[in-house]
Amino acid sequence: MLAPEGYLIVAFVERNSLLGEEYRKEASESSFFKNIEFHTREEVLLMLKEHGFEDMHIRQTLFKPLTKI
Protein backbone atom coordinates (compact mmCIF):
# COMPACT_ATOMS: atom_id res chain seq x y z
CA MET A 1 0.00 0.00 0.00
CA LEU A 2 1.24 3.46 -0.88
CA ALA A 3 1.48 5.81 2.10
CA PRO A 4 -0.58 9.00 2.03
CA GLU A 5 1.37 11.67 0.15
CA GLY A 6 3.73 8.90 -0.98
CA TYR A 7 5.28 8.53 -4.40
CA LEU A 8 5.08 5.76 -6.96
CA ILE A 9 7.86 5.67 -9.51
CA VAL A 10 7.18 3.70 -12.67
CA ALA A 11 10.14 3.04 -14.93
CA PHE A 12 9.48 1.38 -18.26
CA VAL A 13 10.68 1.15 -21.82
CA GLU A 14 8.05 2.57 -24.14
CA ARG A 15 6.90 0.14 -26.82
CA ASN A 16 7.40 2.56 -29.73
CA SER A 17 10.76 3.96 -28.63
CA LEU A 18 14.03 2.99 -30.30
CA LEU A 19 14.95 0.84 -27.32
CA GLY A 20 11.46 -0.69 -27.17
CA GLU A 21 11.65 -1.62 -30.85
CA GLU A 22 15.07 -3.20 -30.29
CA TYR A 23 13.87 -5.21 -27.27
CA ARG A 24 10.76 -6.39 -29.10
CA LYS A 25 12.95 -7.72 -31.93
CA GLU A 26 15.00 -9.65 -29.36
CA ALA A 27 11.89 -11.08 -27.66
CA SER A 28 11.55 -14.09 -29.93
CA GLU A 29 15.14 -15.17 -29.23
CA SER A 30 15.40 -14.26 -25.56
CA SER A 31 14.07 -16.11 -22.52
CA PHE A 32 14.19 -12.79 -20.63
CA PHE A 33 12.15 -10.76 -23.13
CA LYS A 34 9.74 -13.43 -24.37
CA ASN A 35 7.12 -12.85 -21.64
CA ILE A 36 7.45 -9.08 -21.40
CA GLU A 37 4.51 -6.96 -22.46
CA PHE A 38 5.50 -3.55 -23.78
CA HIS A 39 3.18 -0.54 -23.42
CA THR A 40 2.99 3.02 -24.67
CA ARG A 41 3.17 5.98 -22.32
CA GLU A 42 -0.54 6.59 -22.89
CA GLU A 43 -1.40 3.01 -21.92
CA VAL A 44 0.62 3.25 -18.70
CA LEU A 45 -1.00 6.58 -17.78
CA LEU A 46 -4.46 5.14 -18.43
CA MET A 47 -3.74 2.12 -16.22
CA LEU A 48 -2.56 4.39 -13.41
CA LYS A 49 -5.63 6.63 -13.72
CA GLU A 50 -7.90 3.57 -13.68
CA HIS A 51 -6.35 2.65 -10.34
CA GLY A 52 -6.89 6.07 -8.80
CA PHE A 53 -3.56 7.78 -9.36
CA GLU A 54 -3.70 11.51 -10.03
CA ASP A 55 -1.35 14.48 -10.35
CA MET A 56 1.23 12.54 -12.34
CA HIS A 57 4.54 14.00 -13.49
CA ILE A 58 6.45 12.46 -16.37
CA ARG A 59 10.22 12.48 -16.90
CA GLN A 60 12.03 10.90 -19.80
CA THR A 61 15.60 9.80 -19.35
CA LEU A 62 16.65 8.02 -22.54
CA PHE A 63 16.91 10.35 -25.53
CA LYS A 64 19.44 8.50 -27.66
CA PRO A 65 20.20 4.88 -28.56
CA LEU A 66 22.07 3.09 -25.74
CA THR A 67 25.19 2.83 -27.91
CA LYS A 68 25.40 6.66 -27.98
CA ILE A 69 24.87 7.29 -24.28
mmCIF file of N, CA and C in Angstrom:
data_model
loop_
_atom_site.group_PDB
_atom_site.id
_atom_site.type_symbol
_atom_site.label_atom_id
_atom_site.label_comp_id
_atom_site.label_asym_id
_atom_site.label_seq_id
_atom_site.Cartn_x
_atom_site.Cartn_y
_atom_site.Cartn_z
ATOM 1 N N MET A 1 0.841 -1.167 0.000
ATOM 2 C CA MET A 1 0.000 0.000 0.000
ATOM 3 C C MET A 1 0.889 1.234 0.000
ATOM 4 N N LEU A 2 0.500 2.209 -0.786
ATOM 5 C CA LEU A 2 1.237 3.459 -0.876
ATOM 6 C C LEU A 2 0.810 4.374 0.260
ATOM 7 N N ALA A 3 1.774 4.923 0.970
ATOM 8 C CA ALA A 3 1.482 5.811 2.095
ATOM 9 C C ALA A 3 0.832 7.097 1.591
ATOM 10 N N PRO A 4 -0.020 7.707 2.414
ATOM 11 C CA PRO A 4 -0.585 9.000 2.028
ATOM 12 C C PRO A 4 0.542 9.978 1.697
ATOM 13 N N GLU A 5 0.354 10.727 0.640
ATOM 14 C CA GLU A 5 1.368 11.673 0.154
ATOM 15 C C GLU A 5 2.644 10.973 -0.309
ATOM 16 N N GLY A 6 2.573 9.651 -0.508
ATOM 17 C CA GLY A 6 3.732 8.900 -0.979
ATOM 18 C C GLY A 6 3.914 9.045 -2.483
ATOM 19 N N TYR A 7 4.965 8.465 -2.984
ATOM 20 C CA TYR A 7 5.283 8.531 -4.402
ATOM 21 C C TYR A 7 5.376 7.130 -4.987
ATOM 22 N N LEU A 8 4.912 6.987 -6.199
ATOM 23 C CA LEU A 8 5.077 5.758 -6.960
ATOM 24 C C LEU A 8 5.916 6.118 -8.178
ATOM 25 N N ILE A 9 7.008 5.428 -8.353
ATOM 26 C CA ILE A 9 7.864 5.666 -9.512
ATOM 27 C C ILE A 9 7.723 4.467 -10.439
ATOM 28 N N VAL A 10 7.337 4.745 -11.670
ATOM 29 C CA VAL A 10 7.182 3.698 -12.673
ATOM 30 C C VAL A 10 8.240 3.921 -13.740
ATOM 31 N N ALA A 11 9.108 2.950 -13.908
ATOM 32 C CA ALA A 11 10.143 3.035 -14.932
ATOM 33 C C ALA A 11 9.860 1.955 -15.970
ATOM 34 N N PHE A 12 9.774 2.360 -17.216
ATOM 35 C CA PHE A 12 9.476 1.380 -18.258
ATOM 36 C C PHE A 12 10.092 1.822 -19.574
ATOM 37 N N VAL A 13 10.218 0.869 -20.476
ATOM 38 C CA VAL A 13 10.682 1.148 -21.825
ATOM 39 C C VAL A 13 9.449 1.228 -22.705
ATOM 40 N N GLU A 14 9.236 2.380 -23.301
ATOM 41 C CA GLU A 14 8.049 2.571 -24.135
ATOM 42 C C GLU A 14 8.120 1.694 -25.382
ATOM 43 N N ARG A 15 6.985 1.086 -25.695
ATOM 44 C CA ARG A 15 6.903 0.143 -26.817
ATOM 45 C C ARG A 15 7.416 0.739 -28.117
ATOM 46 N N ASN A 16 7.066 1.974 -28.429
ATOM 47 C CA ASN A 16 7.396 2.559 -29.728
ATOM 48 C C ASN A 16 8.713 3.332 -29.745
ATOM 49 N N SER A 17 9.466 3.271 -28.649
ATOM 50 C CA SER A 17 10.764 3.956 -28.626
ATOM 51 C C SER A 17 11.805 3.124 -29.372
ATOM 52 N N LEU A 18 12.952 3.737 -29.635
ATOM 53 C CA LEU A 18 14.030 2.995 -30.304
ATOM 54 C C LEU A 18 14.427 1.772 -29.490
ATOM 55 N N LEU A 19 14.569 1.950 -28.185
ATOM 56 C CA LEU A 19 14.954 0.837 -27.316
ATOM 57 C C LEU A 19 13.839 -0.210 -27.252
ATOM 58 N N GLY A 20 12.592 0.239 -27.180
ATOM 59 C CA GLY A 20 11.463 -0.688 -27.171
ATOM 60 C C GLY A 20 11.410 -1.531 -28.431
ATOM 61 N N GLU A 21 11.630 -0.899 -29.566
ATOM 62 C CA GLU A 21 11.650 -1.621 -30.848
ATOM 63 C C GLU A 21 12.762 -2.673 -30.848
ATOM 64 N N GLU A 22 13.929 -2.279 -30.339
ATOM 65 C CA GLU A 22 15.072 -3.198 -30.285
ATOM 66 C C GLU A 22 14.762 -4.394 -29.378
ATOM 67 N N TYR A 23 14.208 -4.125 -28.209
ATOM 68 C CA TYR A 23 13.873 -5.207 -27.271
ATOM 69 C C TYR A 23 12.785 -6.119 -27.829
ATOM 70 N N ARG A 24 11.822 -5.553 -28.518
ATOM 71 C CA ARG A 24 10.758 -6.391 -29.100
ATOM 72 C C ARG A 24 11.314 -7.320 -30.171
ATOM 73 N N LYS A 25 12.309 -6.865 -30.925
ATOM 74 C CA LYS A 25 12.948 -7.719 -31.927
ATOM 75 C C LYS A 25 13.678 -8.886 -31.260
ATOM 76 N N GLU A 26 14.265 -8.628 -30.086
ATOM 77 C CA GLU A 26 15.004 -9.654 -29.359
ATOM 78 C C GLU A 26 14.077 -10.645 -28.646
ATOM 79 N N ALA A 27 12.820 -10.282 -28.476
ATOM 80 C CA ALA A 27 11.895 -11.077 -27.661
ATOM 81 C C ALA A 27 11.768 -12.517 -28.139
ATOM 82 N N SER A 28 11.734 -12.731 -29.432
ATOM 83 C CA SER A 28 11.550 -14.092 -29.933
ATOM 84 C C SER A 28 12.751 -14.990 -29.661
ATOM 85 N N GLU A 29 13.923 -14.393 -29.446
ATOM 86 C CA GLU A 29 15.140 -15.171 -29.232
ATOM 87 C C GLU A 29 15.627 -15.155 -27.786
ATOM 88 N N SER A 30 14.909 -14.459 -26.915
ATOM 89 C CA SER A 30 15.396 -14.261 -25.556
ATOM 90 C C SER A 30 14.430 -14.814 -24.516
ATOM 91 N N SER A 31 14.931 -15.608 -23.588
ATOM 92 C CA SER A 31 14.069 -16.108 -22.517
ATOM 93 C C SER A 31 13.685 -14.972 -21.567
ATOM 94 N N PHE A 32 14.504 -13.924 -21.488
ATOM 95 C CA PHE A 32 14.192 -12.785 -20.629
ATOM 96 C C PHE A 32 13.060 -11.945 -21.214
ATOM 97 N N PHE A 33 13.112 -11.650 -22.499
ATOM 98 C CA PHE A 33 12.149 -10.758 -23.129
ATOM 99 C C PHE A 33 10.876 -11.442 -23.616
ATOM 100 N N LYS A 34 10.875 -12.763 -23.717
ATOM 101 C CA LYS A 34 9.741 -13.427 -24.374
ATOM 102 C C LYS A 34 8.402 -13.230 -23.666
ATOM 103 N N ASN A 35 8.382 -13.021 -22.360
ATOM 104 C CA ASN A 35 7.122 -12.848 -21.636
ATOM 105 C C ASN A 35 6.848 -11.406 -21.232
ATOM 106 N N ILE A 36 7.633 -10.490 -21.744
ATOM 107 C CA ILE A 36 7.450 -9.084 -21.399
ATOM 108 C C ILE A 36 6.392 -8.475 -22.311
ATOM 109 N N GLU A 37 5.530 -7.678 -21.710
ATOM 110 C CA GLU A 37 4.513 -6.963 -22.461
ATOM 111 C C GLU A 37 4.898 -5.487 -22.477
ATOM 112 N N PHE A 38 5.102 -4.944 -23.647
ATOM 113 C CA PHE A 38 5.500 -3.546 -23.785
ATOM 114 C C PHE A 38 4.260 -2.673 -23.945
ATOM 115 N N HIS A 39 4.306 -1.465 -23.366
ATOM 116 C CA HIS A 39 3.180 -0.538 -23.418
ATOM 117 C C HIS A 39 3.651 0.834 -23.883
ATOM 118 N N THR A 40 2.699 1.635 -24.349
ATOM 119 C CA THR A 40 2.995 3.025 -24.669
ATOM 120 C C THR A 40 2.823 3.855 -23.406
ATOM 121 N N ARG A 41 3.325 5.065 -23.450
ATOM 122 C CA ARG A 41 3.167 5.984 -22.316
ATOM 123 C C ARG A 41 1.689 6.204 -22.024
ATOM 124 N N GLU A 42 0.886 6.361 -23.070
ATOM 125 C CA GLU A 42 -0.541 6.591 -22.893
ATOM 126 C C GLU A 42 -1.217 5.414 -22.196
ATOM 127 N N GLU A 43 -0.825 4.197 -22.557
ATOM 128 C CA GLU A 43 -1.403 3.007 -21.917
ATOM 129 C C GLU A 43 -1.048 2.946 -20.435
ATOM 130 N N VAL A 44 0.200 3.276 -20.108
ATOM 131 C CA VAL A 44 0.624 3.250 -18.704
ATOM 132 C C VAL A 44 -0.136 4.311 -17.908
ATOM 133 N N LEU A 45 -0.260 5.521 -18.463
ATOM 134 C CA LEU A 45 -1.003 6.581 -17.780
ATOM 135 C C LEU A 45 -2.462 6.191 -17.569
ATOM 136 N N LEU A 46 -3.071 5.572 -18.559
ATOM 137 C CA LEU A 46 -4.461 5.135 -18.432
ATOM 138 C C LEU A 46 -4.606 4.089 -17.330
ATOM 139 N N MET A 47 -3.687 3.134 -17.267
ATOM 140 C CA MET A 47 -3.741 2.116 -16.217
ATOM 141 C C MET A 47 -3.623 2.757 -14.836
ATOM 142 N N LEU A 48 -2.727 3.720 -14.699
ATOM 143 C CA LEU A 48 -2.561 4.394 -13.411
ATOM 144 C C LEU A 48 -3.818 5.174 -13.028
ATOM 145 N N LYS A 49 -4.403 5.882 -13.990
ATOM 146 C CA LYS A 49 -5.629 6.632 -13.722
ATOM 147 C C LYS A 49 -6.763 5.700 -13.325
ATOM 148 N N GLU A 50 -6.859 4.545 -14.000
ATOM 149 C CA GLU A 50 -7.905 3.571 -13.684
ATOM 150 C C GLU A 50 -7.776 3.042 -12.262
ATOM 151 N N HIS A 51 -6.582 3.124 -11.702
ATOM 152 C CA HIS A 51 -6.348 2.649 -10.336
ATOM 153 C C HIS A 51 -6.260 3.793 -9.334
ATOM 154 N N GLY A 52 -6.745 4.965 -9.733
ATOM 155 C CA GLY A 52 -6.889 6.066 -8.797
ATOM 156 C C GLY A 52 -5.717 7.017 -8.653
ATOM 157 N N PHE A 53 -4.702 6.871 -9.465
ATOM 158 C CA PHE A 53 -3.564 7.781 -9.362
ATOM 159 C C PHE A 53 -3.876 9.084 -10.085
ATOM 160 N N GLU A 54 -3.466 10.181 -9.479
ATOM 161 C CA GLU A 54 -3.701 11.514 -10.030
ATOM 162 C C GLU A 54 -2.426 12.332 -9.920
ATOM 163 N N ASP A 55 -2.462 13.534 -10.481
ATOM 164 C CA ASP A 55 -1.353 14.479 -10.354
ATOM 165 C C ASP A 55 -0.016 13.834 -10.713
ATOM 166 N N MET A 56 0.034 13.253 -11.907
ATOM 167 C CA MET A 56 1.233 12.539 -12.342
ATOM 168 C C MET A 56 2.197 13.474 -13.065
ATOM 169 N N HIS A 57 3.476 13.247 -12.837
ATOM 170 C CA HIS A 57 4.536 14.004 -13.489
ATOM 171 C C HIS A 57 5.391 13.011 -14.273
ATOM 172 N N ILE A 58 5.729 13.375 -15.490
ATOM 173 C CA ILE A 58 6.452 12.463 -16.375
ATOM 174 C C ILE A 58 7.843 13.017 -16.649
ATOM 175 N N ARG A 59 8.839 12.140 -16.568
ATOM 176 C CA ARG A 59 10.216 12.484 -16.898
ATOM 177 C C ARG A 59 10.754 11.408 -17.826
ATOM 178 N N GLN A 60 11.412 11.842 -18.880
ATOM 179 C CA GLN A 60 12.030 10.901 -19.802
ATOM 180 C C GLN A 60 13.531 10.973 -19.611
ATOM 181 N N THR A 61 14.171 9.804 -19.597
ATOM 182 C CA THR A 61 15.604 9.799 -19.345
ATOM 183 C C THR A 61 16.442 9.309 -20.515
ATOM 184 N N LEU A 62 15.874 8.535 -21.415
ATOM 185 C CA LEU A 62 16.651 8.022 -22.544
ATOM 186 C C LEU A 62 16.255 8.772 -23.814
ATOM 187 N N PHE A 63 17.188 9.543 -24.351
ATOM 188 C CA PHE A 63 16.906 10.347 -25.532
ATOM 189 C C PHE A 63 17.678 9.886 -26.756
ATOM 190 N N LYS A 64 18.597 8.974 -26.553
ATOM 191 C CA LYS A 64 19.444 8.497 -27.664
ATOM 192 C C LYS A 64 19.522 6.968 -27.569
ATOM 193 N N PRO A 65 19.948 6.326 -28.650
ATOM 194 C CA PRO A 65 20.201 4.878 -28.562
ATOM 195 C C PRO A 65 21.248 4.592 -27.475
ATOM 196 N N LEU A 66 21.146 3.444 -26.833
ATOM 197 C CA LEU A 66 22.070 3.095 -25.741
ATOM 198 C C LEU A 66 23.529 3.143 -26.176
ATOM 199 N N THR A 67 23.807 2.826 -27.427
ATOM 200 C CA THR A 67 25.186 2.834 -27.909
ATOM 201 C C THR A 67 25.782 4.240 -27.962
ATOM 202 N N LYS A 68 24.921 5.270 -27.906
ATOM 203 C CA LYS A 68 25.403 6.655 -27.980
ATOM 204 C C LYS A 68 25.314 7.391 -26.641
ATOM 205 N N ILE A 69 24.961 6.671 -25.602
ATOM 206 C CA ILE A 69 24.872 7.294 -24.278
ATOM 207 C C ILE A 69 26.160 7.037 -23.515
#
